[in-house]
CSV table of C-alpha atoms and ligand atoms in Angstrom, one decimal:
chain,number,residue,atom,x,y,z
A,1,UNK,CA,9.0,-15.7,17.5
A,2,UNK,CA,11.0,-18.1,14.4
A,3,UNK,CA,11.5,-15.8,11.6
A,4,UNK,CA,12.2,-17.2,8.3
A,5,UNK,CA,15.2,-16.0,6.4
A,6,UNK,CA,13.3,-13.9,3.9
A,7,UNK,CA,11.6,-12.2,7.0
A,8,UNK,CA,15.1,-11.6,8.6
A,9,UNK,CA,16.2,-10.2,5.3
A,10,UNK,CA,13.3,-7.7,5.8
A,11,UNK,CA,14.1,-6.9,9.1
A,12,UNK,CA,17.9,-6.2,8.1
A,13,UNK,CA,17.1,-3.6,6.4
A,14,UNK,CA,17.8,-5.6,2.5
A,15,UNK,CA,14.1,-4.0,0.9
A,16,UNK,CA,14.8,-0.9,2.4
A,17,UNK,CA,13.2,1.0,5.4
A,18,UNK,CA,9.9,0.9,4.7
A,19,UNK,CA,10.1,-3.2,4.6
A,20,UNK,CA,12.0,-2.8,7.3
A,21,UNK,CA,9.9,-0.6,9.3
A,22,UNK,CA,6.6,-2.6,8.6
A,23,UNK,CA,8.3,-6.1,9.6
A,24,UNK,CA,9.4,-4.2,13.1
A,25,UNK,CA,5.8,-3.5,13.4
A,26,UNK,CA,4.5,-6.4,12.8
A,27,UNK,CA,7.4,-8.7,14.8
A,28,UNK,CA,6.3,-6.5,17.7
A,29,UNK,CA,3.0,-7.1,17.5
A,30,UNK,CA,3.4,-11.0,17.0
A,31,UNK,CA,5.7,-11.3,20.4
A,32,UNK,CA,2.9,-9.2,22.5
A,33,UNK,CA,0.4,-11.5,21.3
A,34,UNK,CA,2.2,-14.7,21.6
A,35,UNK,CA,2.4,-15.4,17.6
A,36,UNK,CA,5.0,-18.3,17.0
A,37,UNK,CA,5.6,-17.2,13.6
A,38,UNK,CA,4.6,-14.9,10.7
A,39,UNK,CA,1.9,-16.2,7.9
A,40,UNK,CA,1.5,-15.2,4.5
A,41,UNK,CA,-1.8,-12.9,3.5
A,42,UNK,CA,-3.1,-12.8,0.0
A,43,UNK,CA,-5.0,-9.6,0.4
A,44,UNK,CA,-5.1,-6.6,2.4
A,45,UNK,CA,-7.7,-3.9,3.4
A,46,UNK,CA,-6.6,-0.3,4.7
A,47,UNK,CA,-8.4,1.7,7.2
A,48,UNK,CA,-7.5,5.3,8.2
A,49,UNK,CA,-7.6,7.2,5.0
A,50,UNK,CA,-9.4,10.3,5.4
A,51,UNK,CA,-7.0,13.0,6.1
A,52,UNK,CA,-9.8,14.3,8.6
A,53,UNK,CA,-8.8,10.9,10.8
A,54,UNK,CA,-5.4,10.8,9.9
A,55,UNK,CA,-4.5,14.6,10.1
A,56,UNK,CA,-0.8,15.9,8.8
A,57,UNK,CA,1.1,13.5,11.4
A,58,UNK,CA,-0.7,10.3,9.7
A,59,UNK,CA,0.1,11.8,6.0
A,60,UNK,CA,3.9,12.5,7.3
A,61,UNK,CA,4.0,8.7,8.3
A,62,UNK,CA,2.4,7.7,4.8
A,63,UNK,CA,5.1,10.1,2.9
A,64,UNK,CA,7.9,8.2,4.5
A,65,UNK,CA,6.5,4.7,3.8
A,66,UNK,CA,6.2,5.6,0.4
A,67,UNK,CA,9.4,7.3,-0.1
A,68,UNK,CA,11.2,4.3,2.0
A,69,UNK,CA,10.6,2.1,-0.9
A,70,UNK,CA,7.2,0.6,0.3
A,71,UNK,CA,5.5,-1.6,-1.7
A,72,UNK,CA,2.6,-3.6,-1.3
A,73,UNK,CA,3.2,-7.3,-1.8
A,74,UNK,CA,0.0,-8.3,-2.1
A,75,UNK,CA,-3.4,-7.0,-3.6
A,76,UNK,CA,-4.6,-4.1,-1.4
A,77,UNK,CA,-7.2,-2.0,-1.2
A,78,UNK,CA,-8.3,1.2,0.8
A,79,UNK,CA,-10.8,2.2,3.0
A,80,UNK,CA,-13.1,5.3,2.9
A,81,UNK,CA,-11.2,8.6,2.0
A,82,UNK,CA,-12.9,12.1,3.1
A,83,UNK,CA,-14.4,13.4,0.6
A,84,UNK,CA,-15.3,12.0,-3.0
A,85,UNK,CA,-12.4,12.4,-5.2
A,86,UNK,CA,-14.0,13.9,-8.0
A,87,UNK,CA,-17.7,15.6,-6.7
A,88,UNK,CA,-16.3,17.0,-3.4
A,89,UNK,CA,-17.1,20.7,-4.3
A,90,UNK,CA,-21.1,19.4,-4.5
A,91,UNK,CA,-20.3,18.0,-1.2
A,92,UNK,CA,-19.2,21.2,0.3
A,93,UNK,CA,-16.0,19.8,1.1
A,94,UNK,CA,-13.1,22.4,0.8
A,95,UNK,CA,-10.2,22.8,-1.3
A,96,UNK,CA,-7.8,23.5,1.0
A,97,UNK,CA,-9.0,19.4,2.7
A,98,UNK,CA,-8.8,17.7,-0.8
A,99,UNK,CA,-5.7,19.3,-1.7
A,100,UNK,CA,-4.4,17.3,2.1
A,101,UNK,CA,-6.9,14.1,0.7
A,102,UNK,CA,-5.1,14.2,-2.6
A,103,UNK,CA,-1.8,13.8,-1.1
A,104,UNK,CA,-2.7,10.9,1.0
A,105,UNK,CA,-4.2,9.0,-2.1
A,106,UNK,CA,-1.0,10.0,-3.8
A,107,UNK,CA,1.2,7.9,-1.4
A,108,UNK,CA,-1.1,5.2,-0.9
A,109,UNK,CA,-0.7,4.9,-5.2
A,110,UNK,CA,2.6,5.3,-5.2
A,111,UNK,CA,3.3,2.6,-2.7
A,112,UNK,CA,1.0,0.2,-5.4
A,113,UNK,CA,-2.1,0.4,-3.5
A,114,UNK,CA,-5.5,0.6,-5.6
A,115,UNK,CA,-7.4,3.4,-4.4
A,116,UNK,CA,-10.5,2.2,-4.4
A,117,UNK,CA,-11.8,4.3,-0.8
A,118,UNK,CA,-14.7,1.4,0.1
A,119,UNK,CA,-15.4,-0.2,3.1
A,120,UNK,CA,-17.0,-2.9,0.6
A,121,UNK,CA,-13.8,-4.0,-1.0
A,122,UNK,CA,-15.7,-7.8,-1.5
A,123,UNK,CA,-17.9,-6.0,-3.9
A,124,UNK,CA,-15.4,-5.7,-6.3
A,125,UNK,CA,-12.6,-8.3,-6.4
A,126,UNK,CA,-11.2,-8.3,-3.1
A,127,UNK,CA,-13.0,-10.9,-2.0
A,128,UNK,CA,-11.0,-13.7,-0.2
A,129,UNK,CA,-12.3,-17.4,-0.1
A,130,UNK,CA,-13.0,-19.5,2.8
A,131,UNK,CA,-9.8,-20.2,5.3
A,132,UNK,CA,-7.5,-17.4,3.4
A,133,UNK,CA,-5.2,-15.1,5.4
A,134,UNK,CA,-5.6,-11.8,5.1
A,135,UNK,CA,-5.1,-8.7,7.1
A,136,UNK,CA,-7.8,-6.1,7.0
A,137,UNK,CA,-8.6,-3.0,9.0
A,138,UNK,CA,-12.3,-1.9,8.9
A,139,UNK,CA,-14.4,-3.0,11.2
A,140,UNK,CA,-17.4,-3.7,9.3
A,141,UNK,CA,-15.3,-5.6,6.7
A,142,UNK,CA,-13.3,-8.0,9.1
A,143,UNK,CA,-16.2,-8.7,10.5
A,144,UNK,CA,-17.6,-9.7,7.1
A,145,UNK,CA,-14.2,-11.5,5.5
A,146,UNK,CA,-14.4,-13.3,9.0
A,147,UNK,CA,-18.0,-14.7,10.1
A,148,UNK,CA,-19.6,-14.1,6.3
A,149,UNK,CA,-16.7,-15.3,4.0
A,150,UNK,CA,-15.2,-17.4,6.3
A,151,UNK,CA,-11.6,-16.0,5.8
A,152,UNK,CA,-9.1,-15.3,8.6
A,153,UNK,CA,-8.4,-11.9,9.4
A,154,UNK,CA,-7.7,-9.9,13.0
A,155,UNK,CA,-9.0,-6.8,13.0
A,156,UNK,CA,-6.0,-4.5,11.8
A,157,UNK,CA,-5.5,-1.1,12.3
A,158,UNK,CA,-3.9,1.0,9.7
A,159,UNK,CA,-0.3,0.9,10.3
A,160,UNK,CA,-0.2,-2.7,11.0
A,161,UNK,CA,-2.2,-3.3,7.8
A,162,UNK,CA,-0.3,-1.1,5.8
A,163,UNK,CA,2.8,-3.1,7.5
A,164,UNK,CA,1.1,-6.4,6.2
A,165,UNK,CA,0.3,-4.8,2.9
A,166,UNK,CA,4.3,-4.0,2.4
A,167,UNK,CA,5.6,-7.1,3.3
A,168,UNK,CA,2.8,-9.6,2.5
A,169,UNK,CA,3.0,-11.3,6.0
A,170,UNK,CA,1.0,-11.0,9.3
A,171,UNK,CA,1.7,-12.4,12.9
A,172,UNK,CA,-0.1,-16.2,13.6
A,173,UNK,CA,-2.6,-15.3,16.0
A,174,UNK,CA,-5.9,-14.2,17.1
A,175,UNK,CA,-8.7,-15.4,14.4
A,176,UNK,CA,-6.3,-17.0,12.6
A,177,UNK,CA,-6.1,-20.0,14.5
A,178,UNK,CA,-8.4,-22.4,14.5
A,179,UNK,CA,-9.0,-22.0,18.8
A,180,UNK,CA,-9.9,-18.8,18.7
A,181,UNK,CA,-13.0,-19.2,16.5
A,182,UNK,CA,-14.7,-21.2,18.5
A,183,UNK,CA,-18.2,-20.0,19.5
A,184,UNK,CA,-18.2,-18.9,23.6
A,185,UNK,CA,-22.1,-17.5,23.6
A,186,UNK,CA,-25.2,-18.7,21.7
A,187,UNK,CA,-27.4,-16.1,21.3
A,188,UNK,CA,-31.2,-17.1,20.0
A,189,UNK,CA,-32.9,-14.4,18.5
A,190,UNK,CA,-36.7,-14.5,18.7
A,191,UNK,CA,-38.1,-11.2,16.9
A,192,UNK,CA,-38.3,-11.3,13.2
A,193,UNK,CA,-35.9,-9.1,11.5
A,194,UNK,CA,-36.9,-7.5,7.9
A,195,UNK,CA,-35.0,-4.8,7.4
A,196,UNK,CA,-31.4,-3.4,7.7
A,197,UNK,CA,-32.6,-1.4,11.1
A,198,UNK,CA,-33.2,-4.9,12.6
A,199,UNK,CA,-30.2,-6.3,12.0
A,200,UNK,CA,-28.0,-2.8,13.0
A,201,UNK,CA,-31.1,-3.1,16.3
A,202,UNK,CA,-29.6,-6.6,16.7
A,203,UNK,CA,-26.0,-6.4,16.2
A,204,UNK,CA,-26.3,-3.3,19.3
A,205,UNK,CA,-27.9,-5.4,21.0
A,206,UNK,CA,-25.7,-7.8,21.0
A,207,UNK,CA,-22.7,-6.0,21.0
A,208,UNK,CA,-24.1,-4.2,24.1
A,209,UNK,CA,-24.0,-7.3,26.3
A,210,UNK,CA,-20.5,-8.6,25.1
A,211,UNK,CA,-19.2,-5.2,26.5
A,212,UNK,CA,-20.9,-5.5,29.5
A,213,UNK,CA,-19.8,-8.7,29.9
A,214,UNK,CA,-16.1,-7.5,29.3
A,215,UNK,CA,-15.5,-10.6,27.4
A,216,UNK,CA,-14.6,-10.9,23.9
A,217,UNK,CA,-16.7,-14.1,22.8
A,218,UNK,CA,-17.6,-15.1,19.3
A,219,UNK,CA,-21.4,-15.5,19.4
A,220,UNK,CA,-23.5,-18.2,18.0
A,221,UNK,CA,-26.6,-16.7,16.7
A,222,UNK,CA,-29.3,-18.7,15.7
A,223,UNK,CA,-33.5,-17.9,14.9
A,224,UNK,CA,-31.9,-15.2,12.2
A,225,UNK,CA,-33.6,-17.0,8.6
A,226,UNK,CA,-34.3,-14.1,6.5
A,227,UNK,CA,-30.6,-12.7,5.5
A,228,UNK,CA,-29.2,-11.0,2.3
A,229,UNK,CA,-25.6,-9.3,1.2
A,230,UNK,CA,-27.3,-6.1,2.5
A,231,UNK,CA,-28.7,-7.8,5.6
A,232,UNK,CA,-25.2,-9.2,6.6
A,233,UNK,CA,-23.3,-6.2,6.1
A,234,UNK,CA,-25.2,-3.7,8.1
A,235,UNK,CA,-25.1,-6.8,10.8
A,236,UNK,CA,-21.6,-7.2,10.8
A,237,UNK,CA,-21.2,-2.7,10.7
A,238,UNK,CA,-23.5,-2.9,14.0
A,239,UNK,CA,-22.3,-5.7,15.7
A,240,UNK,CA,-18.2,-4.6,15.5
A,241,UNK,CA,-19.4,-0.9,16.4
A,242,UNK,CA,-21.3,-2.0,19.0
A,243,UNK,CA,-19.1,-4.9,20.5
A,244,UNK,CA,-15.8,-5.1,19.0
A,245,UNK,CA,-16.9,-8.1,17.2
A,246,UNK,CA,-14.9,-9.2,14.6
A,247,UNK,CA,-16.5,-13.2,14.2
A,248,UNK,CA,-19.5,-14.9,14.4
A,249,UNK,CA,-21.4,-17.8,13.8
A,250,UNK,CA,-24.8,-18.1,12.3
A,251,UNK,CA,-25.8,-21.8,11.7
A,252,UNK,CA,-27.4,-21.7,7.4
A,253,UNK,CA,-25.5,-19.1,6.8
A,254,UNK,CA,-22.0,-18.6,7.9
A,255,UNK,CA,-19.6,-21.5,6.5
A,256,UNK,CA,-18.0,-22.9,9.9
A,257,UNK,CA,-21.6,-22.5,12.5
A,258,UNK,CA,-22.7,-26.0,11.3
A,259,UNK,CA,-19.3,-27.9,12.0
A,260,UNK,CA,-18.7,-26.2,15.3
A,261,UNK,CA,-22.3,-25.8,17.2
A,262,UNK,CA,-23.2,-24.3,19.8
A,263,UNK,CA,-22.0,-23.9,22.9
A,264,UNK,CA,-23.7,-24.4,26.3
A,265,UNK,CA,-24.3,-20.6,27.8
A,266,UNK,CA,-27.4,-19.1,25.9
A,267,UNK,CA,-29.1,-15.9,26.1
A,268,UNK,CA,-32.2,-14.8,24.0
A,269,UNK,CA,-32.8,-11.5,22.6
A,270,UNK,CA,-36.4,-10.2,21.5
A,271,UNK,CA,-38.4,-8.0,19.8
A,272,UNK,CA,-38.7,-5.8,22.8
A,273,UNK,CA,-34.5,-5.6,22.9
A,274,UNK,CA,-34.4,-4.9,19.1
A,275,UNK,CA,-37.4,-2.0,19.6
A,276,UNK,CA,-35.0,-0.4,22.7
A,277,UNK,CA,-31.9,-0.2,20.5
A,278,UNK,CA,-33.7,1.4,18.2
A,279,UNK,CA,-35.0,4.0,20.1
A,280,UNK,CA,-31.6,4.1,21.7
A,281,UNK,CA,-30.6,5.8,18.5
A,282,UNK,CA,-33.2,7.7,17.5
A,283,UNK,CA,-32.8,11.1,19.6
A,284,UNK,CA,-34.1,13.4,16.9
A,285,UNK,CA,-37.6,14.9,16.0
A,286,UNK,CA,-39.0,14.2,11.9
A,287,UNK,CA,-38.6,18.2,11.8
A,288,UNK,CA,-34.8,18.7,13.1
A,289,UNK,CA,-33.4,16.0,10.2
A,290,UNK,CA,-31.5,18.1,8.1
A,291,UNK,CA,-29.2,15.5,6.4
A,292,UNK,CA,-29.7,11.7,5.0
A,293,UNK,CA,-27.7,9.6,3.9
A,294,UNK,CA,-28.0,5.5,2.4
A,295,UNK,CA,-24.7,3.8,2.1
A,296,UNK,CA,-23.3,2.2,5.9
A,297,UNK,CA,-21.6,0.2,4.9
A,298,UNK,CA,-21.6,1.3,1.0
A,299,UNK,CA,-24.3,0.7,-1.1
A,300,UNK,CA,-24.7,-2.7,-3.0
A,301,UNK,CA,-25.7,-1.8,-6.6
A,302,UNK,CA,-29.0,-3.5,-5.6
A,303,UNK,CA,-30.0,-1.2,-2.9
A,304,UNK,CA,-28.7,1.9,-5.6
A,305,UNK,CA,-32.2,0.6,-8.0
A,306,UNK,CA,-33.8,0.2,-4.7
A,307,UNK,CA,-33.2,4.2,-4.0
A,308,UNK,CA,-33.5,4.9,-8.1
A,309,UNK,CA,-37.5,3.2,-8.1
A,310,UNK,CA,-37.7,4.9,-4.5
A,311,UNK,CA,-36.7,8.6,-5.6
A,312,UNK,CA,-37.6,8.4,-9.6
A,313,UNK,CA,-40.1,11.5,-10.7
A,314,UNK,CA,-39.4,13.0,-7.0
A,315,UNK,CA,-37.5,15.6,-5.3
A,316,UNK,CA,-36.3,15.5,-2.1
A,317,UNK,CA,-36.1,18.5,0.7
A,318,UNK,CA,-32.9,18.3,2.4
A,319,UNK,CA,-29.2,17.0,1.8
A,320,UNK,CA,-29.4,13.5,1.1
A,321,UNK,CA,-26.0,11.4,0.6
A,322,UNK,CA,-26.2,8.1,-1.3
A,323,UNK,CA,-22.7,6.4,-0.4
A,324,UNK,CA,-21.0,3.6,-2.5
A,325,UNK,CA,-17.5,2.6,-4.2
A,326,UNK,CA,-16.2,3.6,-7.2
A,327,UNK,CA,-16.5,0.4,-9.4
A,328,UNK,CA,-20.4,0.0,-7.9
A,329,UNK,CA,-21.3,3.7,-8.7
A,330,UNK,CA,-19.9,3.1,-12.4
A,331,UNK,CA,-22.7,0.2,-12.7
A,332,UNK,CA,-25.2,2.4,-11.5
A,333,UNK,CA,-24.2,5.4,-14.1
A,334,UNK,CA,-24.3,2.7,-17.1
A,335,UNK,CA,-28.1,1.2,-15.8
A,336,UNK,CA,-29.0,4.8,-15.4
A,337,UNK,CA,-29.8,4.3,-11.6
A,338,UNK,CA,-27.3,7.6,-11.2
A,339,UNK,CA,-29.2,10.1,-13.4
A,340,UNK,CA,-32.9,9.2,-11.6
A,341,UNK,CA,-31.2,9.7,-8.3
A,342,UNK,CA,-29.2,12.9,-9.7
A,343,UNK,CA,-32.3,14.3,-10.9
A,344,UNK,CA,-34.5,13.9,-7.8
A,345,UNK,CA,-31.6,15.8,-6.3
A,346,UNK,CA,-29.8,13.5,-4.0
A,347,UNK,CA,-25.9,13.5,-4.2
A,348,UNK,CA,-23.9,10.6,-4.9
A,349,UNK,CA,-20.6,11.0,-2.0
A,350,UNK,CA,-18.8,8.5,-3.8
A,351,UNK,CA,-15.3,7.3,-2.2
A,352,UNK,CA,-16.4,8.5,1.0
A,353,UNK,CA,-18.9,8.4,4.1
A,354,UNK,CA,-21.2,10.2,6.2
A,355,UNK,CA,-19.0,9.6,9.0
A,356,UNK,CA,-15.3,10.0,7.5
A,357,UNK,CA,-15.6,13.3,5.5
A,358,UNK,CA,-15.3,16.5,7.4
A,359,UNK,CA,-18.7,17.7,8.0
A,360,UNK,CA,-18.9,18.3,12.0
A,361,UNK,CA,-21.3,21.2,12.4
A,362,UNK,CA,-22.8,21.6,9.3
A,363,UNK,CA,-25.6,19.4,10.3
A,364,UNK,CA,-28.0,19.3,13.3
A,365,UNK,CA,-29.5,16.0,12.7
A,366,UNK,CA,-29.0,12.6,10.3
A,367,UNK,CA,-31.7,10.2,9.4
A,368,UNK,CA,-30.0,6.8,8.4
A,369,UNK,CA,-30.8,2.9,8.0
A,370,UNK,CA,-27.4,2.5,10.0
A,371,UNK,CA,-27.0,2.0,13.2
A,372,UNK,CA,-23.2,2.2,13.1
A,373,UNK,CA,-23.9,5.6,11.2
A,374,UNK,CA,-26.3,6.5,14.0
A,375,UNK,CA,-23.0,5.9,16.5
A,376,UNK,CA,-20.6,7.9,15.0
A,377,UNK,CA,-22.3,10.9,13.4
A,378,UNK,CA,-23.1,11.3,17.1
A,379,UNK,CA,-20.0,10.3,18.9
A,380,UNK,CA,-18.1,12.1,16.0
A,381,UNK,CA,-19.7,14.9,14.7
A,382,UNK,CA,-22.4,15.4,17.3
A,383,UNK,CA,-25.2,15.1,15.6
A,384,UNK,CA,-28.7,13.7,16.8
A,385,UNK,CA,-29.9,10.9,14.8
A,386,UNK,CA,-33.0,8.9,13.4
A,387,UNK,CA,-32.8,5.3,12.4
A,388,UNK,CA,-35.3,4.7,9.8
A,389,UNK,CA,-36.0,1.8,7.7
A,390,UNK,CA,-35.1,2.2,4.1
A,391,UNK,CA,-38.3,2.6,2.4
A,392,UNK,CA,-39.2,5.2,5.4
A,393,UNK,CA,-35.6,7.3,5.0
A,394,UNK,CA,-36.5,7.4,1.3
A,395,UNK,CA,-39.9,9.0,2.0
A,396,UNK,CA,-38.9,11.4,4.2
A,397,UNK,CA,-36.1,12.6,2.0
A,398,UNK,CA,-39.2,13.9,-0.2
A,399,UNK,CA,-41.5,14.9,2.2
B,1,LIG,FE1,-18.2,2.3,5.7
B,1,LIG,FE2,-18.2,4.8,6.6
B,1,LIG,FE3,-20.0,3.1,7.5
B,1,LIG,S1,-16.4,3.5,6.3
B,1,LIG,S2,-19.0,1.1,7.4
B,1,LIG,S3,-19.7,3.8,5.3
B,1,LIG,S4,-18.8,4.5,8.7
């Protein structure tokens, strides 16, 4: 792998040993996938910042970073933390876990990252244009930056992000060449899809028979016409839960579908394959649902007016989680969005998730428009589930 000067200057040691460090990291990872050289990112997304995920041997590893001089390089921005940095008491989230939470923020800031805990970053001004570099963790948001955005990212994890972050380079290869972003599976979709269930039903679906398949191919989905923001991002949550997806096509409304086209092997999915995911993920009575929660991936400001209308002059029955970034819950406090929902007795879990913070065994069952919340509350926590559309979830939080 031809390392520039700078980069062997980095590798020497010359920024210190957290430079140093991260370019090992990432000069390891370039020669095991056959990267020629490095490439320069503009921006960089963090996964693996709860301390529930990360535990004391992950905040040891952030410590050292920070103390070995680390500094990102680039603008950078972090993931989901465990508990919301300032209303984790309401939350039920212990002192003794934000006191561990605190510490990791504290060396993510002092290494220049913003701590702005979102799997949304795009939301609010990290959002890359078409064909720009970058090197993101998340699932949900590579998927996003990648087949949405049309930017170039591999799907990170968090020490070879953080790596990226501190020297402002990532390895050439994977989806950031142009042969690895061709389509290798059309997929026509023939049910009509209205809500964010359908398109979490569609990206299981999907993802489903890519792992069967044992093949990582970047579909080419076409009949999909009704989209939005919201739409796309529950799609892209799903489909990377689901199938490791981290790029696809969708001719109308993903920038590179209409110059590639599709290619030859096609497979249709259906109304009756979208109604079987579904039920797939719904293993839990009406009456067992002791915990709700809006917000995978966080909530747009738009579906934060869309809970408001839903829960104004209401109360609802059980804990119910309404899960968004910093910057977009500030937008909702100043249109008053935050005091209807406040009032009506939901809980804002701002900086955080459903799935992230520490909350195995305090619940029994969630009810959720995600299906990639569906997926982990059980594979993580245990919990049964119900996937329910969004007007539906917000009636049942008041029944
Ligand atoms: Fe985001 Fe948490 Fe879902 S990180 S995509 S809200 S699991």
């Amino acid at each position: 792998m031809h390392l520039t000067p700078a980069e062997q200057a980095l590798l020497a040691g010359e920024s210190g040993p957290a430079a140093q460090k991260s370019l090992q990291i990432l000069a390891t990872l370039g020669r095991i996938y056959g990267a020629e050289r490095m490439i320069p990112v503009r921006s960089v997304q963090i996964a693996g910042v709860s301390y529930d995920n990360l535990g004391e041997a992950g905040l040891a590893w952030l410590a050292e970073m920070a103390a070995g001089g680390g500094r990102a390089q680039v603008f950078t921005t972090l993931n989901p933390a465990g508990m919301d940095v300032e209303n984790y008491p309401a939350l039920g989230i212990s002192e003794a876990f934000a006191e561990n939470q605190r510490c990791v923020l504290a060396a993510f800031e002092a290494m220049g990252v913003v701590t702005t805990c979102s799997c949304t970053p795009y939301l609010f001004g990290n959002l890359p244009h078409f064909g720009e570099h970058i090197a993101w963790a998340e699932s949900s948001a590579v998927c996003f930056a990648n087949s949405v955005l049309g930017a170039r990212t591999n799907r990170e994890g968090g020490p070879s992000a953080l790596a990226a972050a501190l020297t402002g380079r990532t390895p050439a290869y994977g989806y950031h060449l142009d042969e690895n972003r061709r389509p290798g599976l059309h997929v026509q979709v023939t049910a009509p899809l209205t809500d964010t269930p359908d398109f979490g039903a569609l990206g299981k679906v999907i993802g489903d028979l890519l792992q069967t398949r044992s093949v990582e191919r970047v579909p080419y989905i076409t009949g999909v016409h009704e989209d939005s923001l919201e739409h796309l991002k529950s799609f892209c949550a799903s489909i990377a839960t689901f199938g490791g997806v981290a790029l696809f096509h969708m001719p109308g409304i993903t920038p590179e579908a209409d110059a590639l086209g599709p290619p030859s092997e096609k497979i249709t999915i259906g109304q009756r394959d979208l109604e079987a995911a579904k039920a797939d993920l719904t293993s839990a009575e009406p009456d067992e649902v002791d915990f709700l929660s809006l917000g995978c991936p966080h909530l747009t400001l738009g579906e934060i007016e869309r809970i408001a209308r839903g829960l104004q002059g209401k109360q609802v029955t059980r804990e119910f989680w309404i899960t968004t970034s910093r910057p977009v819950k500030g937008m909702a406090d100043r249109m008053g969005y935050t005091a209807i929902i406040e009032e009506a007795g939901a809980k804002f879990a701002t900086d955080t998730c459903c799935v992230v913070a520490p909350i195995k065994g305090r619940f029994t069952a969630l009810a959720t428009d995600s299906a990639k919340a569906c997926y982990y509350a059980y594979a993580k926590n245990g919990f049964k589930t119900r996937l329910l559309d969004f007007d539906e979830l917000l009636a049942e939080a008041v029944r």
